[in-house]
CSV table of C-alpha atoms in Angstrom, one decimal:
chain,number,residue,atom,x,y,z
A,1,UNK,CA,-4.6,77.3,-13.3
A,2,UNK,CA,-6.6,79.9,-15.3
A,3,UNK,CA,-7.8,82.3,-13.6
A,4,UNK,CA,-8.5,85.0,-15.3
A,5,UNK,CA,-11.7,86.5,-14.8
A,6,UNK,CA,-14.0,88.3,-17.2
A,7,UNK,CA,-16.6,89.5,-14.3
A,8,UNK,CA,-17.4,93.3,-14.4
A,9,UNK,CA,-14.7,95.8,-13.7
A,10,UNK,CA,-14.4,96.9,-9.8
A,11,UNK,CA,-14.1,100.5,-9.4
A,12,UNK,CA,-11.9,101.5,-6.5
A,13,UNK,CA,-12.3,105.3,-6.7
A,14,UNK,CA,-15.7,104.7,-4.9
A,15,UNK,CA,-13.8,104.5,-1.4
A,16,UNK,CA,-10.8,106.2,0.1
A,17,UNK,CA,-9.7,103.5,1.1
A,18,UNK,CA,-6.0,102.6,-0.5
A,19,UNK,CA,-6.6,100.8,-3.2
A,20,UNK,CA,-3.8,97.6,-2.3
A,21,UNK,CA,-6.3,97.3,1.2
A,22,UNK,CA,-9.4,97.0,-1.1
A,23,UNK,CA,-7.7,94.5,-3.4
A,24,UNK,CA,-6.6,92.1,-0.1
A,25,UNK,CA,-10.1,92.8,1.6
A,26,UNK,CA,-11.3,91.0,-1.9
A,27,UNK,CA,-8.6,88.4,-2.0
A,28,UNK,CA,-9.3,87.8,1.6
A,29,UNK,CA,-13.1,87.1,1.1
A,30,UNK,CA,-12.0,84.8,-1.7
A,31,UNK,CA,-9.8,82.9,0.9
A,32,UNK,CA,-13.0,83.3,3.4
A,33,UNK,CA,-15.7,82.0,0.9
A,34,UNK,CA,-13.6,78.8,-0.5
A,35,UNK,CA,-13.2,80.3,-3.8
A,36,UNK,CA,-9.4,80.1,-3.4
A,37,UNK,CA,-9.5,76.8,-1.2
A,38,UNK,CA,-6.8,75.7,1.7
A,39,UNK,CA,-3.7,74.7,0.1
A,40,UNK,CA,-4.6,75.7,-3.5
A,41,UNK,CA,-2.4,77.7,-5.7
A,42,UNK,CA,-4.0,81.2,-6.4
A,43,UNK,CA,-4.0,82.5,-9.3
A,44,UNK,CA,-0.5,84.6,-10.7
A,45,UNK,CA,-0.1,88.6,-10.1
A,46,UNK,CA,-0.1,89.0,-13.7
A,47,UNK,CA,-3.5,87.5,-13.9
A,48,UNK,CA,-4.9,89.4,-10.7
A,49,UNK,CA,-3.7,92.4,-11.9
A,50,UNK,CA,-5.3,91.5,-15.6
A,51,UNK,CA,-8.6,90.7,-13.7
A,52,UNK,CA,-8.5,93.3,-11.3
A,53,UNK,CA,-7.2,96.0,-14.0
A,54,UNK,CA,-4.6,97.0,-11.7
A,55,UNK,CA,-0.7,97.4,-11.3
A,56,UNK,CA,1.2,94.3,-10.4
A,57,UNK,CA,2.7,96.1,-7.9
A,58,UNK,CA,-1.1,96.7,-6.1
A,59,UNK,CA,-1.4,93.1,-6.6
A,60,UNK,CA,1.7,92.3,-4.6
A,61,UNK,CA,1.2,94.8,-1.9
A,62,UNK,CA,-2.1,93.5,-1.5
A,63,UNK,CA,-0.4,89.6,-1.3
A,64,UNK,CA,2.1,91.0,1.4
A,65,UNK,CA,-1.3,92.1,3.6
A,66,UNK,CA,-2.6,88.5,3.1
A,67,UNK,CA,0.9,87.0,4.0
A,68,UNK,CA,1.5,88.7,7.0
A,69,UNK,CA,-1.8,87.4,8.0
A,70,UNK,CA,-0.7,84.1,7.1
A,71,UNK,CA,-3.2,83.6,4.9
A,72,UNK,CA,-1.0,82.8,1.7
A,73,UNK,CA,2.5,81.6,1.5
A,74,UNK,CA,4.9,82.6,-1.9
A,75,UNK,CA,7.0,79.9,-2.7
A,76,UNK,CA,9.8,80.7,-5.4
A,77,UNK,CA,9.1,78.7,-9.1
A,78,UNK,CA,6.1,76.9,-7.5
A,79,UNK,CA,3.6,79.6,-7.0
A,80,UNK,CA,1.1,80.9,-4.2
A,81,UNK,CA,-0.9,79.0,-2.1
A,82,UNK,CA,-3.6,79.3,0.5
A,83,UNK,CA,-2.5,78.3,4.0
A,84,UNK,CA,-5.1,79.8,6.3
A,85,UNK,CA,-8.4,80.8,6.6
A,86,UNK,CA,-9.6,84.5,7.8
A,87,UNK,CA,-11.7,83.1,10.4
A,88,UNK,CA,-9.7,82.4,12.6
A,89,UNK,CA,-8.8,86.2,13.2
A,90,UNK,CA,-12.2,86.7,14.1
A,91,UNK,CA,-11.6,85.9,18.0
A,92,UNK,CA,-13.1,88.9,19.6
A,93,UNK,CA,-16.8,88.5,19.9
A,94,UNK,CA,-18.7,91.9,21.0
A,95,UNK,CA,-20.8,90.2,24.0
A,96,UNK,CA,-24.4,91.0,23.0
A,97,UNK,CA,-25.8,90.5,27.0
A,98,UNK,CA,-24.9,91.9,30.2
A,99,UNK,CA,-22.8,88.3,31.3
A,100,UNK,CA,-20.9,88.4,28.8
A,101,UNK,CA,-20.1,92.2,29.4
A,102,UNK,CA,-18.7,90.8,32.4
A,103,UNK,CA,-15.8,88.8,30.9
A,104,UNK,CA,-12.5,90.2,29.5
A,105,UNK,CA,-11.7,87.7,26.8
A,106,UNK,CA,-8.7,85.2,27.0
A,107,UNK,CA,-5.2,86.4,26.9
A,108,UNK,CA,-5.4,89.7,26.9
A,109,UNK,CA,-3.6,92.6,28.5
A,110,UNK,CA,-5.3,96.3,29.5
A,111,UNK,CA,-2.8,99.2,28.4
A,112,UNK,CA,-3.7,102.4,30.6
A,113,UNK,CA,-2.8,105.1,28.5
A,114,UNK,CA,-4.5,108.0,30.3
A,115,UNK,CA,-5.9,107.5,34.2
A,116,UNK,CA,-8.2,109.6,36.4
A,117,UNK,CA,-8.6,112.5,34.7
A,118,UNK,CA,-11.7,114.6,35.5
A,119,UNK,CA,-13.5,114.5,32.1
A,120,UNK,CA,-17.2,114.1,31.6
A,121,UNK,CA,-18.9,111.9,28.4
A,122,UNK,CA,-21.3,113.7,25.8
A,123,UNK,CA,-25.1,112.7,27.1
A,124,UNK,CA,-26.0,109.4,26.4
A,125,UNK,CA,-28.3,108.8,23.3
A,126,UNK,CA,-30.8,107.2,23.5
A,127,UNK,CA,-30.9,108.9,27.2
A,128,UNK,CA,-31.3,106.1,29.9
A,129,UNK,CA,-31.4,108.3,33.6
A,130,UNK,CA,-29.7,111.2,34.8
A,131,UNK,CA,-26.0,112.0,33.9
A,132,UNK,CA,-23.9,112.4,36.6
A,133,UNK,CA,-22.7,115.7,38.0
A,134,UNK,CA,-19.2,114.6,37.2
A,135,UNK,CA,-17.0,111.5,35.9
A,136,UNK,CA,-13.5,110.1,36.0
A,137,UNK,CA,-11.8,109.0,33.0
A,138,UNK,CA,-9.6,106.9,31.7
A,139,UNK,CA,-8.5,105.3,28.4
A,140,UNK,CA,-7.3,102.0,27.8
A,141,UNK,CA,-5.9,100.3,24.8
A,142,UNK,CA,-6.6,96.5,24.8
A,143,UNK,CA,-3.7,93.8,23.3
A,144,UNK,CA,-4.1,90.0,22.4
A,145,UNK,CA,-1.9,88.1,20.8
A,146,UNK,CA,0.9,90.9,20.3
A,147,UNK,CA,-2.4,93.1,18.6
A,148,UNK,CA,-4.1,96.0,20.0
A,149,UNK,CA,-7.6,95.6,18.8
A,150,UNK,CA,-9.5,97.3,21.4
A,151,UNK,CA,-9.2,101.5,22.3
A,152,UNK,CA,-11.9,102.2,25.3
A,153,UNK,CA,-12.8,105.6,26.8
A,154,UNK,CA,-13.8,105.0,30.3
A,155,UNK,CA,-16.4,107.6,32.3
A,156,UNK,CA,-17.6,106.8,35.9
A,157,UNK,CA,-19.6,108.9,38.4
A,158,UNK,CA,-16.5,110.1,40.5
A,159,UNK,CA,-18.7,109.5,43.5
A,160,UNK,CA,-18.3,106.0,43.6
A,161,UNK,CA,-14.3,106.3,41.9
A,162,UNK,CA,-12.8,106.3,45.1
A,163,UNK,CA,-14.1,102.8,45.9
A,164,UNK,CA,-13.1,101.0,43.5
A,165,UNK,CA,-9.5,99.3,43.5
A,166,UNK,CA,-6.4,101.0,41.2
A,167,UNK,CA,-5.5,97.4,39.8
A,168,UNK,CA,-9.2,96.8,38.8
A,169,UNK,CA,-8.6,99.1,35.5
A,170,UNK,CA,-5.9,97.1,34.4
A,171,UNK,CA,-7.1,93.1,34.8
A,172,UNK,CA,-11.1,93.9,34.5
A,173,UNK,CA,-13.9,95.0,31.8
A,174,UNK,CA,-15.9,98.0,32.6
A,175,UNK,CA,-19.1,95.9,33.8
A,176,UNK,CA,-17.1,93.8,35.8
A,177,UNK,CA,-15.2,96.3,37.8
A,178,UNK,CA,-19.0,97.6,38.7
A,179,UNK,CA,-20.7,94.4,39.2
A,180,UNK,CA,-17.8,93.8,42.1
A,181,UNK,CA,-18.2,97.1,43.7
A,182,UNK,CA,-20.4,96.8,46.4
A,183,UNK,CA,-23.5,98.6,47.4
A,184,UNK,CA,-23.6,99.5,43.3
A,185,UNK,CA,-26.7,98.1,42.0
A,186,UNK,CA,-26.8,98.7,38.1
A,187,UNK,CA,-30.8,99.0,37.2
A,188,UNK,CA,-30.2,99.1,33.5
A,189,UNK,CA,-27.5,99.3,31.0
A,190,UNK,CA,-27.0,99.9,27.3
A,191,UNK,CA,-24.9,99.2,24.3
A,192,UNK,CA,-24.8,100.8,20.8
A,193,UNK,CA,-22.9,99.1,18.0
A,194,UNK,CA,-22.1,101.3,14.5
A,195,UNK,CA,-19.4,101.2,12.0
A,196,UNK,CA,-17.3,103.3,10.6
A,197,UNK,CA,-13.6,104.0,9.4
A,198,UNK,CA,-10.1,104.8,11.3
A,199,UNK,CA,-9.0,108.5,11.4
A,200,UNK,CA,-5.4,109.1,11.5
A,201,UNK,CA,-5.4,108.7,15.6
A,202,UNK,CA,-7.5,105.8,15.8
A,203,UNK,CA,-5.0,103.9,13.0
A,204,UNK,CA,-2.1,105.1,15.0
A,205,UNK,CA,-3.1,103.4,18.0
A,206,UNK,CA,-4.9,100.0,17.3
A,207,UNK,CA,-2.1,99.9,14.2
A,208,UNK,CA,-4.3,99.8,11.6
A,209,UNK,CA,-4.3,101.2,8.0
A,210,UNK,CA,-6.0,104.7,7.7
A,211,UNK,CA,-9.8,104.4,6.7
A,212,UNK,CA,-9.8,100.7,7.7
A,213,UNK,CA,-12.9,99.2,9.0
A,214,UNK,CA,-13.8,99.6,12.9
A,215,UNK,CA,-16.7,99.3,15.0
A,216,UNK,CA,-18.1,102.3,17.5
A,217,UNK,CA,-19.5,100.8,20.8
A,218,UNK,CA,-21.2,102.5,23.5
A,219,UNK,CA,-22.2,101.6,26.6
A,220,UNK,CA,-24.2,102.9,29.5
A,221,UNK,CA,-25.2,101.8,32.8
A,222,UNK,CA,-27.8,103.2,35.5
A,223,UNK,CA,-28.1,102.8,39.6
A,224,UNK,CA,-30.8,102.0,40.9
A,225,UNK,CA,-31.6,105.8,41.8
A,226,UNK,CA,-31.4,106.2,37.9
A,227,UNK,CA,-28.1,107.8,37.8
A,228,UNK,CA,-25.6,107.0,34.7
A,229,UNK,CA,-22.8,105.5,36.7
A,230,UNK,CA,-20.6,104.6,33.8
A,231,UNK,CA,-20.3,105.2,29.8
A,232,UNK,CA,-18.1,103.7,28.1
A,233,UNK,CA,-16.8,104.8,24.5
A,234,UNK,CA,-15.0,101.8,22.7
A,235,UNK,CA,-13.6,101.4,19.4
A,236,UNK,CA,-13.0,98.0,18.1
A,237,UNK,CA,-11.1,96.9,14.9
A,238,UNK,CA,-12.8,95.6,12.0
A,239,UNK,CA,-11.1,92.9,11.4
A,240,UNK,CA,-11.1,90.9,14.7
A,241,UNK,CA,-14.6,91.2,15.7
A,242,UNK,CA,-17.4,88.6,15.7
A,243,UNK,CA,-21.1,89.6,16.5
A,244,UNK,CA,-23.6,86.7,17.8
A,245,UNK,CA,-26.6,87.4,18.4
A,246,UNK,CA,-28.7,84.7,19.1
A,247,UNK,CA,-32.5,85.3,17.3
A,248,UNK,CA,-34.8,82.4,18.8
């Protein structure tokens, strides 16, 4: 098939992103949109790397991203063809009302990495009540499927720490473990979603390439007195999440 595009030059040099990642996160759209269909051939490395004006060997380290995600599959004298779509990696979706904050999604495991230490949050913006006069914290990485995909700083007013159960942090979501605790009445709570790109750390532990995509989420809740029981600092990789948000 020719494939060979004539569209205008992509510059890489305007991200730090590697430029192999940038090349998949293209050939992955391309997979995404139906412009390289299920089970069609896709075009050769020579012609990528003609069309893309870069090294073959970018091309194919940008093919081995999209075959370890199964998107493609190389077969010797035949070619390269399309044998998933990107979609269905998209299996987190960031609940967008308080129910949903309530429910850990299916199949997955809660890592503790760091537990009860006395650590208080940065003020919450936009400020919803008081801050506490101290917090517990913990940190927890989140797995599915063999993938960490979730990292989450965990604060809570230490006043109400001692009531809730040690196994909670390890089966339940933030909201959950204080929906169950009783005499807890949350008033009000809060979430802020931005984006932004992995650090050295951050790649490190959801296993991700440096300056990959990710999504910042806070979230706050208040008692009834108008006390911020609990903040929560998540980070969420780019390439799993889904965002509904229902407009009507």
């Amino acid at each position: 098939m020719n494939n060979v595009k004539t569209s205008v030059a992509i510059d890489f040099s305007r991200s730090a992103v590697s430029r192999y990642v940038q090349l998949a996160s293209l050939f992955r759209h391309r997979v995404e949109s139906g412009e390289w269909p299920l089970d069609a051939q896709i075009p050769t490395v020579d012609d990528l790397a003609q069309e893309c004006n870069v090294a073959r060997a970018t091309v194919r380290q940008a093919l081995d991203l999209l075959e370890e995600e199964k998107l493609i599959a190389r077969y010797r004298a035949k070619g390269t063809f399309v044998i998933g779509k990107p979609q269905e990696q998209f299996w987190c979706e960031v609940a967008t009302d308080w129910s949903g904050q309530l429910i850990a999604p299916d199949g997955v495991t809660i890592e503790i990495l760091t537990a009860k230490e006395r650590l208080s949050p940065s003020p919450v913006e936009p400020p919803i009540g008081e801050m506490a006069a101290g917090y517990q914290h913990w940190r927890r990485r989140h797995w599915r499927n063999g993938k960490p995909y979730y990292l989450g700083d965990v604060y809570i007013d230490e006043r109400v720490c001692a009531r809730i159960p040690k196994k909670s942090f390890e089966t339940k979501t933030s909201m959950r473990i204080l929906r169950d605790l009783p005499g807890l009445e949350i008033a009000e709570a809060h979430q802020t979603l931005t984006l932004g790109s992995a650090d050295p750390q951050i790649a490190d532990l959801l296993q991700i390439p440096l300056n990959a995509p990710i999504a910042y989420v806070t979230r706050a809740a208040v008692d009834q007195s108008g006390c911020v029981v609990f903040v929560g600092k998540g980070i969420y990789r780019g390439d799993v999440i889904r965002l509904d948000i229902r407009l009507k």
